[in-house]
Short mmCIF file of C-alpha atoms in Angstrom, two decimals:
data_model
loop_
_atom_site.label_atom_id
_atom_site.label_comp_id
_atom_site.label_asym_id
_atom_site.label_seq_id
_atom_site.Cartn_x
_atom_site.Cartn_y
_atom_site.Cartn_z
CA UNK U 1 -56.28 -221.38 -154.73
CA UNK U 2 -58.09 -218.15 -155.14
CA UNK U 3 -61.51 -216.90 -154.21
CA UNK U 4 -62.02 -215.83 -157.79
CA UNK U 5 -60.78 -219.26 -159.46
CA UNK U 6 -62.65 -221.00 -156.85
CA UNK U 7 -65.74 -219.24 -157.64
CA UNK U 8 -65.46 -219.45 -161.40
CA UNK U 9 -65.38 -223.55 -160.81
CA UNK U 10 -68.27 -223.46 -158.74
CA UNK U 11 -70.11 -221.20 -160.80
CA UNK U 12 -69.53 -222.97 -164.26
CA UNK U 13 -69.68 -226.33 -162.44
CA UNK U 14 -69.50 -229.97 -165.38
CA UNK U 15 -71.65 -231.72 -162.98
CA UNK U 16 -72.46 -232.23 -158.66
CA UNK U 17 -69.33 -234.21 -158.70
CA UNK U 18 -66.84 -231.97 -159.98
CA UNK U 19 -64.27 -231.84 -157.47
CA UNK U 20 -61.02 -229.81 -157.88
CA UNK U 21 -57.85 -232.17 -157.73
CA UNK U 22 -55.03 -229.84 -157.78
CA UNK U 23 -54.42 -226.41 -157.94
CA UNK U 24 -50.46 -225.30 -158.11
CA UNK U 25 -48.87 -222.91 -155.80
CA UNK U 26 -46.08 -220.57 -156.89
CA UNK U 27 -42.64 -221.71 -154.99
CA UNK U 28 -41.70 -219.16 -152.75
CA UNK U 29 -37.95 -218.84 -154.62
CA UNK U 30 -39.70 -215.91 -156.62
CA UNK U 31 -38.68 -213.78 -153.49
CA UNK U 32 -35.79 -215.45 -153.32
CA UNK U 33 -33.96 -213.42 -156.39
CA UNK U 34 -34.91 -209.67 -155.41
CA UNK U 35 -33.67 -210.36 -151.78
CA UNK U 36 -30.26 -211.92 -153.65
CA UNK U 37 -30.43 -208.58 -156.14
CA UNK U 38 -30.60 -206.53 -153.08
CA UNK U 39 -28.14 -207.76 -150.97
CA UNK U 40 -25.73 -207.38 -153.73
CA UNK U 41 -26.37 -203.80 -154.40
CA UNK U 42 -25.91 -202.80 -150.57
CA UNK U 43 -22.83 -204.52 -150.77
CA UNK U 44 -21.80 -202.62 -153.68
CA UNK U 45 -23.30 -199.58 -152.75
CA UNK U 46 -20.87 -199.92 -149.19
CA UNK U 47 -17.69 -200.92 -151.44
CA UNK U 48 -18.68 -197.32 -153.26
CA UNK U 49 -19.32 -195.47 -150.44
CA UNK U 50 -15.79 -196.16 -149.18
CA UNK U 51 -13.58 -195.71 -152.36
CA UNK U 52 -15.84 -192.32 -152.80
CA UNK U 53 -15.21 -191.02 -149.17
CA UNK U 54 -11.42 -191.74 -150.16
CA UNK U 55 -10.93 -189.98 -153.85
CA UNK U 56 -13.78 -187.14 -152.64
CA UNK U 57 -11.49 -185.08 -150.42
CA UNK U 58 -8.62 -185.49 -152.72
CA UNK U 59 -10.73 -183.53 -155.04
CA UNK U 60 -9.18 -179.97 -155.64
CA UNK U 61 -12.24 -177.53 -155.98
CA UNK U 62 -13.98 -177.51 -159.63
CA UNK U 63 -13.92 -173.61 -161.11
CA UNK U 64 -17.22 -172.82 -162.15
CA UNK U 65 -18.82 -169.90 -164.15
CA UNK U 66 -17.75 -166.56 -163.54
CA UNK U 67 -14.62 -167.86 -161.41
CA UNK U 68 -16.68 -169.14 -158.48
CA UNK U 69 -15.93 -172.93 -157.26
CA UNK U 70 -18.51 -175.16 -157.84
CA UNK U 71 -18.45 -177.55 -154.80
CA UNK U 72 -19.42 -181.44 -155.47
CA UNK U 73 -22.21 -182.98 -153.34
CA UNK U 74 -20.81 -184.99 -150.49
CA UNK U 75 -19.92 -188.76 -150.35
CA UNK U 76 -22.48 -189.09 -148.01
CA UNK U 77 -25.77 -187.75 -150.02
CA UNK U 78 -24.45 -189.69 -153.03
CA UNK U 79 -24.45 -192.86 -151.31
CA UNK U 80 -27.95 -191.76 -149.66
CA UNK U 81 -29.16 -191.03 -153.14
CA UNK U 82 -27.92 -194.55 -154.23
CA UNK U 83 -29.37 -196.68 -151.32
CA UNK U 84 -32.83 -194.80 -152.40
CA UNK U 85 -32.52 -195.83 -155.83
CA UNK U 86 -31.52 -199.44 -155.05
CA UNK U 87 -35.05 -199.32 -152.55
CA UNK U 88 -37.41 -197.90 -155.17
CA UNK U 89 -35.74 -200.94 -157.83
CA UNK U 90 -36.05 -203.52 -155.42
CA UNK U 91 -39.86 -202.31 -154.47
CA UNK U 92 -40.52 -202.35 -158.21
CA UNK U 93 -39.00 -206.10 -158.54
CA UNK U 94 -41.41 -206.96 -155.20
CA UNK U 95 -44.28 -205.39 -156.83
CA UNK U 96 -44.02 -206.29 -160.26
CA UNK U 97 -43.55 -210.23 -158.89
CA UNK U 98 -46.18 -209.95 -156.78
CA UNK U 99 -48.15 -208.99 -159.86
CA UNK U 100 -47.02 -211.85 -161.46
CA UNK U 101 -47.47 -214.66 -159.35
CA UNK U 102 -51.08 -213.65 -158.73
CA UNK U 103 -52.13 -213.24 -162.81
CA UNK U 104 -51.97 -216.43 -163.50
CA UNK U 105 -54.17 -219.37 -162.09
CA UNK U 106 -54.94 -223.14 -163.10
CA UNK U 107 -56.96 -225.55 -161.20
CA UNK U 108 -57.57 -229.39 -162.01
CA UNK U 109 -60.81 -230.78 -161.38
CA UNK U 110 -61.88 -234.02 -162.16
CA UNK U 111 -63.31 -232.82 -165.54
CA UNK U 112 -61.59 -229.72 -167.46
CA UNK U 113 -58.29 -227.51 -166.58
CA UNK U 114 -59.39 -224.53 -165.63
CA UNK U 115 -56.80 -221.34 -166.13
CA UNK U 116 -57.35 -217.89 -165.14
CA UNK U 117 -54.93 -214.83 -166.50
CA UNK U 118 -54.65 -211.29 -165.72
CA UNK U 119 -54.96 -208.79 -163.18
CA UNK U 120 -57.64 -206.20 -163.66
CA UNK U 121 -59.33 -207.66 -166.81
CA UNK U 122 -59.44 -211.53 -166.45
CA UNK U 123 -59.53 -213.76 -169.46
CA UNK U 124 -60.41 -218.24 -168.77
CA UNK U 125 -59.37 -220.64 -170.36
CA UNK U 126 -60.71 -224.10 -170.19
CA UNK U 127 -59.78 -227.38 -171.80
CA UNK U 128 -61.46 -230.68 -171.33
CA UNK U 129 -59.20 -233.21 -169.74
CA UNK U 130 -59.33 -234.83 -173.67
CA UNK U 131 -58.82 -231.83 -174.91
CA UNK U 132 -55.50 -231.17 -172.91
CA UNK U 133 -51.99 -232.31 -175.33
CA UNK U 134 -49.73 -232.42 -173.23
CA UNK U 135 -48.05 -231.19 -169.83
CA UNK U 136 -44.76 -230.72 -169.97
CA UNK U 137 -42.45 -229.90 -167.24
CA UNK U 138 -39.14 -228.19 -167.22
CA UNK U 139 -36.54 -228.05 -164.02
CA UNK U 140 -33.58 -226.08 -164.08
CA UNK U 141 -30.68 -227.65 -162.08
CA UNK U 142 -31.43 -225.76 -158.82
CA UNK U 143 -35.48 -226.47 -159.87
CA UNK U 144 -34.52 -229.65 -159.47
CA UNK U 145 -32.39 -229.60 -156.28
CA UNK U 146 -34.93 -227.29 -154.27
CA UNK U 147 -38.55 -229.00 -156.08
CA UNK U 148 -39.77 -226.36 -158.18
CA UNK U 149 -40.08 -226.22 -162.32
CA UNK U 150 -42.35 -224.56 -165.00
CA UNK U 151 -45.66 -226.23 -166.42
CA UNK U 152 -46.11 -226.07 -169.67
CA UNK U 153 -49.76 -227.15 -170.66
CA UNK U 154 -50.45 -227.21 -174.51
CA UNK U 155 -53.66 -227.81 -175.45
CA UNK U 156 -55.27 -229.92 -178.96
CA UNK U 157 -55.05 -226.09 -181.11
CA UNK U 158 -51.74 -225.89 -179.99
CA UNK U 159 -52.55 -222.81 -177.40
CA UNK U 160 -49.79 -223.12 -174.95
CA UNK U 161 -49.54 -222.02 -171.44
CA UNK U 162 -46.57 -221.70 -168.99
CA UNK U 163 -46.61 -221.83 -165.25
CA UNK U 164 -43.45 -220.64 -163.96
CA UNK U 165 -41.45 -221.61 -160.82
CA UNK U 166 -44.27 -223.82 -159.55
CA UNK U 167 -43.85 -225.78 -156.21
CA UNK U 168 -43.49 -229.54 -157.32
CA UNK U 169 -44.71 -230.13 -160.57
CA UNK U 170 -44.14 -233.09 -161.35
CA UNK U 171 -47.03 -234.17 -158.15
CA UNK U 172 -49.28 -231.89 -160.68
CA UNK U 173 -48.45 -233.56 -163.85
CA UNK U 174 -49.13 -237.13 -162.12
CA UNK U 175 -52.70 -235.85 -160.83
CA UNK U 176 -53.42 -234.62 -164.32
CA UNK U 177 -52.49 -237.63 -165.85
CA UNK U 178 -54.31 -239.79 -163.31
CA UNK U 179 -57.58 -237.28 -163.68
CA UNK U 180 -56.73 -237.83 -167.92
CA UNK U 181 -57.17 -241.61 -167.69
CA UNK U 182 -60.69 -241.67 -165.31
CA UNK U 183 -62.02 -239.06 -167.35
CA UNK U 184 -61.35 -240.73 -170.68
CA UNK U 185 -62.30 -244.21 -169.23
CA UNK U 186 -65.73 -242.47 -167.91
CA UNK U 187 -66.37 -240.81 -171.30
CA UNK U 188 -65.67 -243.66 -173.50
CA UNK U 189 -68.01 -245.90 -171.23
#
C-alpha cells in the first residue's frame, strides 16, 4: 500500500479502531507481456536482418535524378534503426504500465473501501462497507492457473470500479465479505 493511500486513511480516520484489512497488490504478470512483446520483435527483427542482408546486395543500383545512382542505406543501419524503434515501443509499454499500475489504489478497512485514482490529480472514492453492491471477480484461464484476476467493485449508485490483474483476488473478496458481515452486524446492533 502507498504512502498517499495510507495517509488519506489515517487522515480521514471512521473511528481509533479503524484498521486496514486488505489492500491488493498488482500481480507482477503486467511485466510479463512487454518482456513477451519484446522478445518477439528481436526475434523478428533477426529473421529480417538476415533475409535483408540476402536480397540487399542483389540489388542493382537505383538511377536517381539527373542520372546519378541513388545508393540504399545498408542492411545493417536498417536493422539498427529497427532495434531502436522496437526499444523506444517497449520503453513506452514499461512506462505507460508503470503508470498504470500505480493510478489506481483500494484499501479495506474495517469500515469503508477506500479507492484512490490518478496520477498527478487524485480523485477518492469511498463507500461504506453497506454501501458496497457487490465484488465481483473475473479470472481468465491463465488468471486462474497463475492466481491473478480483475476486481470489479460496484457500488449501491451503480459506480463501478475495475482492478485489473490483481494478485489473488478471490483472498480480497473473502476479507471484504468477512469485513461486510461485522460491519453490518456492528451497525445494526
Amino acid at each position: 500500500m502507498s504512502s498517499t493511500l495510507l495517509d488519506y486513511i489515517k487522515s480521514s480516520s471512521r473511528g481509533k479502531d479503524e484498521q486496514v484489512i486488505s489492500s491488493p497488490k498488482t500481480h507482477s504478470i503486467v511485466w510479463f507481456s512487454p518482456l513477451f512483446e519484446m522478445f518477439l520483435y528481436l526475434i523478428l527483427g533477426l529473421v529480417l536482418f538476415q533475409i535483408s542482408s540476402l536480397f540487399m546486395s542483389a540489388l542493382p543500383p537505383i538511377p536517381g535524378f539527373f542520372g546519378l545512382p541513388i545508393s540504399l542505406p545498408s542492411s545493417t543501419s536498417l536493422i539498427i534503426l529497427y532495434f531502436i524503434l522496437v526499444a523506444l515501443y517497449i520503453l513506452f509499454k514499461i512506462s505507460s504500465q508503470l503508470l498504470d499500475s500505480g493510478s489506481k489504489e483500494l484499501a479495506l478497512t474495517n469500515y469503508r473501501l477506500v479507492i484512490i485514482t490518478g496520477g498527478l490529480s487524485t480523485e477518492t472514492i469511498e463507500f461504506g462497507l453497506d454501501k458496497v453492491e457487490s465484488v465481483t471477480i473475473r479470472k481468465s484461464f491463465a488468471g486462474s492457473m497463475l492466481g491473478y484476476g480483475d476486481i470489479i467493485i460496484t457500488g449501491v449508485g451503480g459506480s463501478r470500479h475495475e482492478f485489473t490483474r490483481i494478485s489473488n483476488p478471490s483472498i480480497f473478496r473473502s476479507k471484504f465479505n468477512d469485513a461486510s458481515i461485522k460491519f453490518i452486524t456492528n451497525k445494526s446492533n
